[in-house]
Amino acid sequence: MNDIHNVSTGCPAFPAVLERVFGFAASVQQYMEAGLAEHGLSRARATVVWLVHRGGPQTQRELARAIGVTARNVTALVDGLEESGFVRRTAHPEDRRALLVQLTDRGSAVTAGLAAEYERHSAYLFAGLPEEQVRQFVATMDTVMVRLAQVATATANR
Amino acid sequence: MNDIHNVSTGCPAFPAVLERVFGFAASVQQYMEAGLAEHGLSRARATVVWLVHRGGPQTQRELARAIGVTARNVTALVDGLEESGFVRRTAHPEDRRALLVQLTDRGSAVTAGLAAEYERHSAYLFAGLPEEQVRQFVATMDTVMVRLAQVATATANR
DNA sequence: GATACATTGTGTATGTCATTCACTATGTAT
DNA sequence: ATACATAGTGAATGACATACACAATGTATC
C-alpha cells in the first residue's frame, strides 16, 4: 500500500488533471507575486518576512532551515530586506555568532496590509461557491499535498 | 457585479484558504521542478520544450509571446536548450529574419517520458478519491483561476 | 586549560532566469 | 526609395540560489 508503482488507476477519466494543476499553481504564484511586488517585496523576500512575522525574531540559520535554502542565501535576502527597511539585524542575547532578524515598523505594517488585502481578495475568489465545495477543495489540496510529499521522498530514495 | 470591492463575504468560514492555496501552489511547483530536474530541465526551459511539443516548430517571437517574457530571454533559453541537445534552430522557410525552434529526437523522447511519468503520478495523487470530488476540484480551480485573472486586471488598471 | 569539533554568518565565484537598451538584418507599406 | 515595423542578439544589470572557503564563536572532551 501507498506504493506509487502499483496503482489501480483510480481516476482514468481525467487524463490532464495534473497539467491543469500545474497551470493553476502557476496562476496562483503569478497572482501572489504581483501582490507582493506592489509592496516592494519579491516571493523570496516575502517568505522571510512572513516567517519572522509568524515566528518572531529568529536567527538566519533558523530561517534557512525553515525555507529550505542555504544560509548564504538567507544572508543575501536579509541584506536586501535590511536595505529596503523591512527587517533589522540584532545581536543574539546568548549566542554571539548568531544574528536575530526582526521586523521593523514598516515591515510589520506592510505585512499587516498584505494579509488584509489577501483576505479581501480571498473572499472574492471563493464568493458564491457553496461552503461545502470550498471545504472539499481544501481537503483535496491537503490530500494531494501529502501524496506529493510521498512521491518526492520515493523518487529521492531511488 | 464582478466588482472586487463590494463582496458580501461569501465565505467567512475559511480565514486562511488563500494561504493554504499558496502553500499548495508552492508544493506543486516544487514537485514539478524536481521531476524536470531529473531529466535535465528547468521550469523555464521545460516551458519552451512543452510549447514546441504542443504547437510544433515555432519562432522565438511566438514563444516569447506565449510565455509572456521578452524575446531576449527566449534567445537565452533556446541557447541553453540547444547546447543540451533538446531543441534545434532551423531557418524559417519564408521569413529570413526568423528562426524556427523544433525538438530534437532527444527532446521528443524526454518530453514523452515526462508526460508518461506525470500521468503515472497523477493516477497516484488522486487515487481513491471519488470521481465526483476530482471533477469538482478541477471546476473550483477553474473558477478561482478566472477570478484571479479578474483581480489581476483590476489591480493593473488602478 | 588545551584540544578538537560543530555551528553561525559571510566573502568570492558561478549559474539560471529575467529585464532594458542598442543594434543589425530583414520584411512591409507608402 | 523612403519610412517604419519586426526578428533575433550583444552588452549590461539585477534577483535568486548554489558551492567552497574562512573567521569568529560555541561546545564537548581529555
Coordinates of C-alpha atoms (C1' of nucleotides) in Angstrom, one line a residue:
Chain A
M1 CA 0.0 0.0 0.0
N2 CA 1.0 3.6 -0.5
D3 CA 3.2 2.4 -3.3
I4 CA 3.5 4.6 -6.3
H5 CA 4.3 1.9 -8.7
N6 CA 1.2 -0.1 -8.2
V7 CA -1.9 1.9 -8.7
S8 CA -5.1 0.5 -9.9
T9 CA -5.8 3.6 -12.0
G10 CA -8.2 5.2 -9.6
C11 CA -9.1 8.0 -11.9
P12 CA -8.9 7.3 -15.6
A13 CA -11.5 9.9 -16.6
F14 CA -9.1 12.8 -16.1
P15 CA -6.0 12.5 -18.3
A16 CA -4.8 16.1 -17.9
V17 CA -5.7 16.8 -14.3
L18 CA -2.1 17.2 -13.3
E19 CA -1.4 19.5 -16.2
R20 CA -4.3 21.7 -15.1
V21 CA -3.0 21.6 -11.5
F22 CA 0.3 22.9 -12.9
G23 CA -1.4 25.7 -14.6
F24 CA -3.4 26.6 -11.5
A25 CA -0.2 26.7 -9.4
A26 CA 1.4 29.0 -12.0
S27 CA -1.5 31.3 -12.0
V28 CA -1.6 31.4 -8.2
Q29 CA 2.1 32.2 -7.9
Q30 CA 1.8 34.9 -10.5
Y31 CA -1.0 36.5 -8.6
M32 CA 0.8 36.2 -5.4
E33 CA 4.0 37.8 -6.7
A34 CA 2.1 40.6 -8.3
G35 CA 0.5 41.5 -5.0
L36 CA 3.9 41.3 -3.3
A37 CA 5.6 43.4 -5.9
E38 CA 3.2 46.3 -5.2
H39 CA 4.5 46.5 -1.7
G40 CA 8.1 46.2 -2.9
L41 CA 8.6 42.5 -2.0
S42 CA 9.6 39.5 -4.0
R43 CA 8.5 36.0 -3.3
A44 CA 11.8 35.0 -1.7
R45 CA 12.0 38.1 0.5
A46 CA 8.3 37.9 1.4
T47 CA 8.9 34.3 2.6
V48 CA 11.5 35.7 5.1
V49 CA 9.2 38.5 6.2
W50 CA 6.3 36.1 6.7
L51 CA 8.3 33.6 8.7
V52 CA 9.6 36.4 11.0
H53 CA 6.0 37.7 11.3
R54 CA 4.8 34.3 12.3
G55 CA 7.6 33.0 14.5
G56 CA 9.0 36.2 15.9
P57 CA 12.7 37.2 15.8
Q58 CA 14.8 34.3 14.5
T59 CA 18.4 33.6 13.5
Q60 CA 19.3 33.4 9.8
R61 CA 20.1 29.8 10.3
E62 CA 16.6 29.0 11.5
L63 CA 15.2 30.9 8.6
A64 CA 17.4 29.0 6.2
R65 CA 16.2 25.7 7.6
A66 CA 12.6 26.7 7.6
I67 CA 12.7 27.9 3.9
G68 CA 14.9 25.1 2.8
V69 CA 17.7 27.2 1.2
T70 CA 21.4 27.7 2.1
A71 CA 22.4 30.0 4.9
R72 CA 24.3 32.1 2.4
N73 CA 21.2 32.8 0.5
V74 CA 19.4 34.0 3.6
T75 CA 22.3 36.4 4.2
A76 CA 21.6 37.9 0.8
L77 CA 17.9 38.0 1.3
V78 CA 18.2 39.7 4.7
D79 CA 20.7 42.1 3.1
G80 CA 18.1 43.3 0.7
L81 CA 15.3 43.4 3.3
E82 CA 17.5 45.4 5.6
E83 CA 18.4 47.9 2.9
S84 CA 14.8 48.3 1.9
G85 CA 13.8 48.7 5.6
F86 CA 11.7 45.7 6.2
V87 CA 13.8 44.0 8.8
R88 CA 16.6 44.7 11.2
R89 CA 19.5 42.6 12.4
T90 CA 20.1 42.5 16.2
A91 CA 22.7 40.7 18.3
H92 CA 21.6 37.4 19.7
P93 CA 21.4 37.7 23.5
E94 CA 23.1 34.4 24.2
D95 CA 25.0 33.4 21.1
R96 CA 27.5 35.9 19.8
R97 CA 27.8 34.2 16.5
A98 CA 24.1 34.5 15.6
L99 CA 22.0 37.4 14.5
L100 CA 18.3 37.8 15.2
V101 CA 16.2 39.0 12.3
Q102 CA 13.2 41.1 13.4
L103 CA 10.6 43.2 11.6
T104 CA 10.9 47.0 11.6
D105 CA 7.7 49.0 12.0
R106 CA 7.5 49.3 8.3
G107 CA 7.9 45.5 7.9
S108 CA 5.1 44.9 10.3
A109 CA 2.8 47.5 8.6
V110 CA 3.4 46.0 5.2
T111 CA 2.8 42.5 6.4
A112 CA -0.5 43.5 8.0
G113 CA -1.6 45.4 4.9
L114 CA -0.8 42.4 2.7
A115 CA -2.6 40.0 5.0
A116 CA -5.7 42.2 4.9
E117 CA -5.5 42.6 1.1
Y118 CA -5.3 38.8 0.6
E119 CA -8.1 38.3 3.0
R120 CA -10.3 40.7 1.0
H121 CA -9.3 39.0 -2.3
S122 CA -9.9 35.6 -0.9
A123 CA -13.5 36.5 -0.1
Y124 CA -13.9 37.5 -3.7
L125 CA -12.1 34.4 -5.2
F126 CA -14.4 32.0 -3.5
A127 CA -17.5 34.2 -3.3
G128 CA -20.8 32.4 -4.3
L129 CA -19.3 28.9 -4.0
P130 CA -21.2 26.6 -1.6
E131 CA -19.3 26.4 1.6
E132 CA -19.2 22.6 1.3
Q133 CA -17.4 22.9 -2.1
V134 CA -14.7 25.2 -0.6
R135 CA -14.3 22.8 2.3
Q136 CA -13.8 19.9 0.0
F137 CA -11.5 21.9 -2.2
V138 CA -9.2 22.5 0.7
A139 CA -9.4 18.8 1.7
T140 CA -8.5 17.7 -1.8
M141 CA -5.5 20.1 -1.8
D142 CA -4.4 18.6 1.5
T143 CA -4.7 15.0 0.3
V144 CA -2.7 15.8 -2.9
M145 CA -0.1 17.7 -0.9
V146 CA 0.5 14.7 1.3
R147 CA 0.9 12.4 -1.7
L148 CA 3.2 14.9 -3.4
A149 CA 5.5 14.6 -0.5
Q150 CA 5.3 10.8 -0.7
V151 CA 6.2 10.9 -4.4
A152 CA 9.1 13.3 -3.6
T153 CA 10.6 11.1 -1.0
A154 CA 10.0 8.0 -3.1
T155 CA 11.9 9.4 -6.1
A156 CA 14.6 10.8 -3.8
N157 CA 15.4 7.4 -2.3
R158 CA 15.9 5.8 -5.7
Chain B
M1 CA -21.3 42.9 -10.5
N2 CA -17.9 41.3 -10.7
D3 CA -16.6 44.1 -8.5
I4 CA -13.8 43.2 -6.2
H5 CA -14.5 46.0 -3.8
N6 CA -18.1 45.0 -3.0
V7 CA -18.3 41.5 -1.8
S8 CA -20.9 40.2 0.5
T9 CA -18.4 38.0 2.2
G10 CA -19.5 34.8 0.5
C11 CA -17.2 32.6 2.6
P12 CA -16.4 33.8 6.1
A13 CA -15.8 30.3 7.5
F14 CA -12.3 30.0 5.9
P15 CA -10.0 32.7 7.0
A16 CA -6.8 31.1 5.7
V17 CA -8.0 29.5 2.5
L18 CA -5.8 31.6 0.3
E19 CA -2.7 31.0 2.5
R20 CA -3.3 27.2 2.0
V21 CA -3.7 27.7 -1.7
F22 CA -0.4 29.5 -1.7
G23 CA 1.2 26.6 0.1
F24 CA -0.4 24.1 -2.3
A25 CA 0.9 26.0 -5.3
A26 CA 4.4 26.1 -3.9
S27 CA 4.3 22.3 -3.2
V28 CA 3.1 21.6 -6.7
Q29 CA 5.8 23.7 -8.3
Q30 CA 8.4 22.2 -6.2
Y31 CA 7.3 18.7 -7.2
M32 CA 7.1 19.7 -10.9
E33 CA 10.6 21.2 -10.9
A34 CA 12.0 18.2 -9.1
G35 CA 10.7 15.9 -11.8
L36 CA 12.0 18.2 -14.6
A37 CA 15.4 18.4 -12.9
E38 CA 15.8 14.6 -13.1
H39 CA 15.6 15.0 -16.9
G40 CA 18.0 17.9 -17.0
L41 CA 15.3 20.6 -17.5
S42 CA 14.4 23.7 -15.5
R43 CA 10.9 25.1 -15.3
A44 CA 11.7 27.9 -17.8
R45 CA 13.3 25.6 -20.3
A46 CA 10.6 23.0 -19.9
T47 CA 8.0 25.6 -20.8
V48 CA 9.7 26.2 -24.1
V49 CA 10.0 22.5 -24.8
W50 CA 6.4 21.9 -23.8
L51 CA 5.1 24.7 -26.1
V52 CA 7.1 23.4 -29.1
H53 CA 5.9 19.9 -28.3
R54 CA 2.3 21.1 -28.3
G55 CA 2.4 23.6 -31.1
G56 CA 5.1 22.3 -33.4
P57 CA 8.1 24.3 -34.6
Q58 CA 7.7 28.0 -33.8
T59 CA 9.6 31.2 -34.0
Q60 CA 11.3 32.5 -30.8
R61 CA 9.0 35.5 -31.0
E62 CA 5.9 33.3 -30.9
L63 CA 7.4 31.5 -27.9
A64 CA 8.1 34.8 -26.2
R65 CA 4.5 35.9 -26.6
A66 CA 3.1 32.6 -25.5
I67 CA 5.3 32.5 -22.3
G68 CA 4.9 36.2 -21.6
V69 CA 8.6 37.0 -21.4
T70 CA 10.9 39.1 -23.6
A71 CA 12.3 37.9 -26.8
R72 CA 15.8 38.3 -25.4
N73 CA 15.0 35.8 -22.7
V74 CA 13.8 33.2 -25.2
T75 CA 17.1 33.6 -27.0
A76 CA 18.9 32.7 -23.9
L77 CA 16.6 29.8 -23.1
V78 CA 16.9 28.3 -26.5
D79 CA 20.7 28.8 -26.3
G80 CA 20.7 26.5 -23.3
L81 CA 18.3 24.0 -24.8
E82 CA 20.3 23.8 -28.0
E83 CA 23.5 23.3 -26.1
S84 CA 22.0 20.5 -24.0
G85 CA 20.5 19.0 -27.2
F86 CA 16.8 19.3 -26.6
V87 CA 16.0 21.7 -29.5
R88 CA 17.4 22.8 -32.8
R89 CA 17.2 26.1 -34.6
T90 CA 16.3 26.0 -38.3
A91 CA 15.8 28.7 -40.8
H92 CA 12.3 29.9 -41.4
P93 CA 11.2 29.0 -44.9
E94 CA 9.6 32.4 -45.6
D95 CA 11.0 34.9 -43.2
R96 CA 14.8 35.1 -43.3
R97 CA 14.8 37.0 -40.0
A98 CA 13.1 34.4 -38.0
L99 CA 14.3 31.0 -36.7
L100 CA 12.1 28.0 -36.1
V101 CA 12.7 26.1 -32.9
Q102 CA 12.0 22.4 -33.1
L103 CA 12.5 19.4 -30.9
T104 CA 15.4 17.1 -31.5
D105 CA 14.9 13.3 -31.1
R106 CA 16.2 13.6 -27.6
G107 CA 13.8 16.5 -26.9
S108 CA 10.9 14.5 -28.1
A109 CA 11.9 11.4 -26.1
V110 CA 12.3 13.3 -22.9
T111 CA 9.0 15.1 -23.4
A112 CA 7.3 11.8 -23.9
G113 CA 8.9 10.3 -20.9
L114 CA 8.0 13.2 -18.7
A115 CA 4.4 13.1 -19.9
A116 CA 4.2 9.4 -19.1
E117 CA 5.8 9.9 -15.7
Y118 CA 3.4 12.7 -14.7
E119 CA 0.5 10.6 -16.0
R120 CA 1.5 7.8 -13.7
H121 CA 2.0 10.1 -10.7
S122 CA -1.3 11.8 -11.4
A123 CA -3.1 8.5 -11.1
Y124 CA -1.5 8.0 -7.7
L125 CA -2.1 11.5 -6.5
F126 CA -5.9 11.3 -7.0
A127 CA -6.2 7.6 -6.4
G128 CA -9.1 6.6 -4.2
L129 CA -10.9 9.9 -4.4
P130 CA -14.4 9.8 -5.7
E131 CA -14.5 10.8 -9.3
E132 CA -17.1 13.5 -8.5
Q133 CA -14.7 15.0 -6.0
V134 CA -11.9 15.3 -8.5
R135 CA -14.3 16.7 -11.1
Q136 CA -15.4 19.4 -8.6
F137 CA -11.8 20.1 -7.6
V138 CA -10.9 20.9 -11.2
A139 CA -14.0 23.0 -11.5
T140 CA -13.1 25.0 -8.4
M141 CA -9.6 25.5 -9.8
D142 CA -11.1 26.9 -13.0
T143 CA -13.4 29.2 -11.2
V144 CA -10.6 30.6 -9.0
M145 CA -8.3 31.0 -12.0
V146 CA -10.8 33.1 -13.8
R147 CA -11.3 35.3 -10.8
L148 CA -7.5 35.6 -10.3
A149 CA -7.3 37.0 -13.8
Q150 CA -10.0 39.5 -12.9
V151 CA -8.3 40.6 -9.8
A152 CA -5.0 40.9 -11.8
T153 CA -6.5 43.2 -14.4
A154 CA -8.5 45.1 -11.8
T155 CA -5.3 46.0 -9.8
A156 CA -3.4 46.6 -13.0
N157 CA -5.9 49.3 -14.1
R158 CA -5.7 51.2 -10.9
Chain C
dG1 C1' 43.1 24.8 30.4
dA2 C1' 44.0 23.0 25.8
dT3 C1' 42.4 20.5 22.0
dA4 C1' 39.1 19.0 18.7
dC5 C1' 34.9 19.6 16.6
dA6 C1' 30.5 21.8 15.4
dT7 C1' 27.9 25.9 14.2
dT8 C1' 26.9 31.0 12.5
dG9 C1' 27.5 34.2 9.3
dT10 C1' 29.8 36.0 5.2
dG11 C1' 33.4 36.8 1.0
dT12 C1' 34.2 35.0 -3.5
dA13 C1' 32.9 32.7 -7.7
dT14 C1' 29.4 30.7 -10.5
dG15 C1' 24.9 29.7 -12.8
dT16 C1' 19.9 30.4 -14.1
dC17 C1' 16.2 33.4 -15.2
dA18 C1' 14.7 37.8 -16.5
dT19 C1' 14.9 42.7 -17.7
dT20 C1' 16.3 47.0 -20.6
dC21 C1' 18.8 49.3 -24.3
dA22 C1' 21.1 49.4 -28.6
dC23 C1' 22.0 47.3 -32.9
dT24 C1' 21.8 44.6 -37.4
dA25 C1' 19.2 42.3 -40.7
dT26 C1' 15.1 41.7 -42.9
dG27 C1' 10.2 42.4 -44.1
dT28 C1' 6.4 45.7 -45.4
dA29 C1' 3.9 49.6 -46.7
dT30 C1' 3.7 54.2 -48.6
Chain D
dA1 C1' 13.1 54.9 -52.4
dT2 C1' 11.9 56.0 -48.1
dA3 C1' 10.0 55.1 -43.7
dC4 C1' 8.5 52.1 -40.4
dA5 C1' 7.9 47.6 -38.1
dT6 C1' 9.6 43.1 -36.8
dA7 C1' 13.1 39.0 -35.5
dG8 C1' 17.0 37.9 -33.2
dT9 C1' 21.1 39.1 -30.5
dG10 C1' 25.2 41.6 -27.8
dA11 C1' 26.1 44.2 -23.6
dA12 C1' 24.9 45.5 -19.0
dT13 C1' 22.3 44.7 -14.9
dG14 C1' 19.7 42.6 -11.2
dA15 C1' 17.3 38.9 -8.1
dC16 C1' 17.8 34.3 -6.6
dA17 C1' 20.4 30.3 -5.5
dT18 C1' 24.4 27.3 -5.1
dA19 C1' 29.3 25.6 -3.6
dC20 C1' 33.5 26.4 -1.3
dA21 C1' 36.5 28.7 1.9
dC22 C1' 37.2 31.2 6.1
dA23 C1' 36.9 33.8 10.7
dA24 C1' 34.6 34.0 14.9
dT25 C1' 32.3 31.7 18.3
dG26 C1' 30.2 27.8 21.0
dT27 C1' 30.7 23.0 23.0
dA28 C1' 32.5 18.9 24.4
dT29 C1' 36.4 16.0 25.7
dC30 C1' 40.7 14.8 27.6

